Structure formats: C-alpha cells, structure tokens
Short mmCIF file of C-alpha atoms in Angstrom, two decimals:
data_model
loop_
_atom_site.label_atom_id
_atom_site.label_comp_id
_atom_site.label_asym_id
_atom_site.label_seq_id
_atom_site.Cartn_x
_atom_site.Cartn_y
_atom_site.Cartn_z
CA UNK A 1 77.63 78.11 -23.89
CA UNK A 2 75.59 78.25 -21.13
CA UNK A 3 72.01 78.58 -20.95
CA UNK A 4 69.40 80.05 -18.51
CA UNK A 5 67.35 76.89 -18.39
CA UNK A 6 64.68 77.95 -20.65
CA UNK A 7 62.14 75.57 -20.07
CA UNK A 8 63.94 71.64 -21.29
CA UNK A 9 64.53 70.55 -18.12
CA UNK A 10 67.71 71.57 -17.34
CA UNK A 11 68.83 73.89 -14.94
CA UNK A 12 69.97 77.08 -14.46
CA UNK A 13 73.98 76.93 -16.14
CA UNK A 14 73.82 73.56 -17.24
CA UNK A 15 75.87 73.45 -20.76
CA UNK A 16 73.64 73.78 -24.21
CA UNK A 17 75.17 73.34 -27.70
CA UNK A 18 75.27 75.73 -30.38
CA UNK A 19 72.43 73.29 -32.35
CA UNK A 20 70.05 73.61 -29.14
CA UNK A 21 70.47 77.35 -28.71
CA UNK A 22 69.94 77.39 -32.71
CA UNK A 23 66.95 75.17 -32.57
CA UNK A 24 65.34 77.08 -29.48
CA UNK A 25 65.54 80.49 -31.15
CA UNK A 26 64.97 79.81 -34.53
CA UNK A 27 61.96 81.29 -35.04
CA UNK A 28 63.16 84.13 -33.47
CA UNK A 29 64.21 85.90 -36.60
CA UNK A 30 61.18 85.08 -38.25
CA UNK A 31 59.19 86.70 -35.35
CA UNK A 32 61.07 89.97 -34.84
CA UNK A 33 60.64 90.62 -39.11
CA UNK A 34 57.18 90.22 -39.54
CA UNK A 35 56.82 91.77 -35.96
CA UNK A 36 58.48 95.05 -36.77
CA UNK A 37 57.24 94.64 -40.59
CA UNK A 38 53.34 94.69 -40.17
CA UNK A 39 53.73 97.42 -37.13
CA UNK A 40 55.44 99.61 -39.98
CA UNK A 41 52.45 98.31 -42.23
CA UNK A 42 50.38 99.53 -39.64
CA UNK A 43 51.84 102.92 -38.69
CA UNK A 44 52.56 103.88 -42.40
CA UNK A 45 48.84 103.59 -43.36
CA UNK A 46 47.91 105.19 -39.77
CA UNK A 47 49.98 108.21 -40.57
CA UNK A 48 48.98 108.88 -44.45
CA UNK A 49 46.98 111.21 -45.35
CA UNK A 50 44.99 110.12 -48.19
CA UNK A 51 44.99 106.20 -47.13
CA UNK A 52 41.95 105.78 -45.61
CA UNK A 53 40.19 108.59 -48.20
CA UNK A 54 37.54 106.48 -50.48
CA UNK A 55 39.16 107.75 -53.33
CA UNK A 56 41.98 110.15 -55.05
CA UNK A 57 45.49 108.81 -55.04
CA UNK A 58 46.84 106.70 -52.70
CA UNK A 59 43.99 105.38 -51.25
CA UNK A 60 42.14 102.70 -49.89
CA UNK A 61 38.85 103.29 -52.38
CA UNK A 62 41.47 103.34 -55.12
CA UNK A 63 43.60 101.01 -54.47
CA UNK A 64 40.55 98.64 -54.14
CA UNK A 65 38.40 99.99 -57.31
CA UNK A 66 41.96 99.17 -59.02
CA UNK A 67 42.11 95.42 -58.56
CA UNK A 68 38.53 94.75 -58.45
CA UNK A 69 38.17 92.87 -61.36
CA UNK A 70 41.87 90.96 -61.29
CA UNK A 71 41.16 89.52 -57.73
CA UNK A 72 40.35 85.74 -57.07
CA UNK A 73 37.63 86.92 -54.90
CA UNK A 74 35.85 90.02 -56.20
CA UNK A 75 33.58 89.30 -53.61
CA UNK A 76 35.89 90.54 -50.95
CA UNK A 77 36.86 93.64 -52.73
CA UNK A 78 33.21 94.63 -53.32
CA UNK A 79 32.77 93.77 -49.35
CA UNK A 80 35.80 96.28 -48.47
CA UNK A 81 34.45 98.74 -51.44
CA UNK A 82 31.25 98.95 -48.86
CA UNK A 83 33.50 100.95 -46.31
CA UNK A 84 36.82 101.44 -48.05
CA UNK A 85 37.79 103.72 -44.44
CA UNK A 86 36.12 101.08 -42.41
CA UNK A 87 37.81 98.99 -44.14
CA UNK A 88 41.39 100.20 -44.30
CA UNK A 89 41.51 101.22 -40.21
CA UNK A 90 40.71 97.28 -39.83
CA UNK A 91 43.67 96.37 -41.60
CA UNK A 92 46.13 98.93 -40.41
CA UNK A 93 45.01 98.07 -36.78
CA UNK A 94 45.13 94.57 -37.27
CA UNK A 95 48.73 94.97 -38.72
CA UNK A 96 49.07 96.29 -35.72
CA UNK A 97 48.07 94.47 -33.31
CA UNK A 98 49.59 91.92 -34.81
CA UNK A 99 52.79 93.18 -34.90
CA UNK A 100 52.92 94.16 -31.41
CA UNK A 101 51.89 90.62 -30.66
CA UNK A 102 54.23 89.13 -32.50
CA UNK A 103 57.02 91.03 -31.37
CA UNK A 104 56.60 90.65 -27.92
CA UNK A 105 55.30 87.29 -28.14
CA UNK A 106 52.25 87.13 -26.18
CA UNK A 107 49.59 85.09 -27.85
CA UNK A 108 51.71 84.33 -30.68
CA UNK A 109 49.82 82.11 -32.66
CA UNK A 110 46.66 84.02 -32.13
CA UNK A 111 48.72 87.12 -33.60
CA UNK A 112 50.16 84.47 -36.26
CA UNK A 113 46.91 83.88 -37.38
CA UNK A 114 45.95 87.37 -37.68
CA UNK A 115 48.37 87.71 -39.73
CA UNK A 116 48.15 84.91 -41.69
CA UNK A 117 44.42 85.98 -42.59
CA UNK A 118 45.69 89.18 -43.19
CA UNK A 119 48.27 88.10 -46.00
CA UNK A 120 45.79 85.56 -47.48
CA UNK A 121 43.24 88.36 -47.58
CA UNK A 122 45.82 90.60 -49.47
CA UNK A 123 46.90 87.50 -51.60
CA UNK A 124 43.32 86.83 -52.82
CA UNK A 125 42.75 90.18 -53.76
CA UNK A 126 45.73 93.29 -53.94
CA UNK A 127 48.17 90.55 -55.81
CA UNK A 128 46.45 87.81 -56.68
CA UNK A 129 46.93 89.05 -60.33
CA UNK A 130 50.78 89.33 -60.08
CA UNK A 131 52.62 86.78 -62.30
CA UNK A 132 54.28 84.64 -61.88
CA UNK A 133 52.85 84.06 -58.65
CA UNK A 134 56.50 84.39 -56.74
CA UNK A 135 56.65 87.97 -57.49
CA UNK A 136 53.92 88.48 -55.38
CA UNK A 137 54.71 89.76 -51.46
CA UNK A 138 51.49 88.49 -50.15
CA UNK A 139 51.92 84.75 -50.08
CA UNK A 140 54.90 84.28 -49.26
CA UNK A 141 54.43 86.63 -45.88
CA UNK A 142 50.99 84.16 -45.80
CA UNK A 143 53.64 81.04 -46.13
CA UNK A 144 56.22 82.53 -43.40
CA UNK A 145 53.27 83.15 -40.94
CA UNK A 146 52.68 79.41 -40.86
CA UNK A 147 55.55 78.64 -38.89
CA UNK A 148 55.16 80.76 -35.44
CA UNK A 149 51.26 79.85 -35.85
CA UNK A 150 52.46 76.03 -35.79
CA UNK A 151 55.25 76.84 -33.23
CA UNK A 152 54.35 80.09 -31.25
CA UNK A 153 56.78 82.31 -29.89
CA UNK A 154 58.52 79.59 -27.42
CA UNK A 155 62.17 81.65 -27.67
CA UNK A 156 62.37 85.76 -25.35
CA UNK A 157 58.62 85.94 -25.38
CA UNK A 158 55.57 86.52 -22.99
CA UNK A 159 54.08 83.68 -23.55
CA UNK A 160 57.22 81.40 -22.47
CA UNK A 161 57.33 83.88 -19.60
CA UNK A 162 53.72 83.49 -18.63
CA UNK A 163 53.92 79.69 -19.57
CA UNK A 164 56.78 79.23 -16.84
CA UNK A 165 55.21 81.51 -14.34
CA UNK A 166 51.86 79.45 -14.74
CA UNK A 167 54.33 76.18 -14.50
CA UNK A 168 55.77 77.83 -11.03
CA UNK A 169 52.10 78.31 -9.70
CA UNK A 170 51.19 74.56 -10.34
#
C-alpha cells in the first residue's frame, strides 16, 4: 500500500501498512454517518410541513407539550415551549450545520460539539423517558460524537487540508 504522505512524516509513496491506513481513517466512518445523518435530520424537519407549526400533529409544539413532564429537565422543554418554531429552526439548522461540518471536515470538533449538545439536549428531554436507557437513539449518537470531538476530522478533511497548507506557509 502506498500512501500520499498524509501528514506522519513520511513522504510522498513511502510504504504504510494496512494497521496505519486503518488507524489514520478510522474515524472516518464515524464522520461520514453522523455527517450525512444529522444533514437528513436537518433537511427532513426543513422540508415538513407541520414541523415547525406550535401545534397539530407532527410538530414541534407537540412533540414538546408531549414529553414535558417525562424529561430530566422540564426546564428546557418549557424554554423551547416559549418559541416551539424558534425553537425547532435552531435545531434543524444546527443539524445542519453540523452535518455539513462534519462531513467535510472543517472545524470538526467545533461541529462535534454541536452535535454533541445537540444529542444531549434531545437525551435530556425527547428520550430521556425511554427504558431501558439503551433503547434510546439520543445518547448513544451523544456517546459516538465524543470521539471526532476528542480526535477531529484528521483523515480526507478540510481541516487536515488547511492544517498542511498552514504547515507549508510556516
């Protein structure tokens, strides 16, 4: 296998295992799913209807009034219940932006973090109540989110590409 340098010192078709090529893109994966995941997230509630409608079925006003009283923080829900539209367009165009971010990689862990505070804010409140707590989408997207915040988006991103280009300038 041969490489195209990609930033750990060696050059440009200098031989790289199978383990390093594994090891520098294993994130990968993890980026392009909850990339193209939370832009569908974002696009889906973007293009319905009666999402963003404070009540009736299907949306936001509803869906919040609904799991009021089972959330960990009520608190939030009451804040949301304030401006259920204001409310949903924040998190459909913070899914997003996030997802855009994350799948082209540029300002990963800033876009990691979005999404990590989106999950968490869905975890505390849409299915907090959901038992046992496994069954429950929210936290685990919260616990895969940790990773590319901890590790960026190192492997076919922006970032690497502006990292190297700032490297070149130096």
């Amino acid at each position: 296998m041969y490489g195209y340098g990609g930033g750990n010192g060696r050059g440009l078709g200098e031989a790289r295992s199978l383990r390093d090529l594994g090891r520098e893109h294993a994130l990968l994966p993890l980026r392009v799913f909850l990339g193209v995941t939370f832009l569908y997230a974002g696009l889906d509630k973007l293009t319905d209807s009666a999402f963003f409608h404070t009540s009736g079925p299907g949306s936001i006003g509803e869906q919040m009034h609904a799991v009021r009283d089972s959330a960990a923080i009520p608190g939030l829900v009451d804040l949301a219940l304030n401006s259920p539209s204001g409310f949903g367009y924040a998190i459909a165009l913070g899914e997003l932006a996030v997802g855009i971010g994350t799948l082209l990689g540029l300002w990963t862990r800033i876009a990691a973090l979005g999404g990590a505070l989106i999950s968490l804010s869905l975890w505390l409140t849409v299915s907090w109540q959901v038992s046992p707590y496994y069954l429950g989408n929210d936290l685990i997207y919260l616990m895969a989110w940790l990773p590319l915040l901890l590790g960026g988006g190192a492997s076919l991103s922006l970032d690497a590409l502006l990292a190297a280009r700032r490297r070149r300038i130096r």
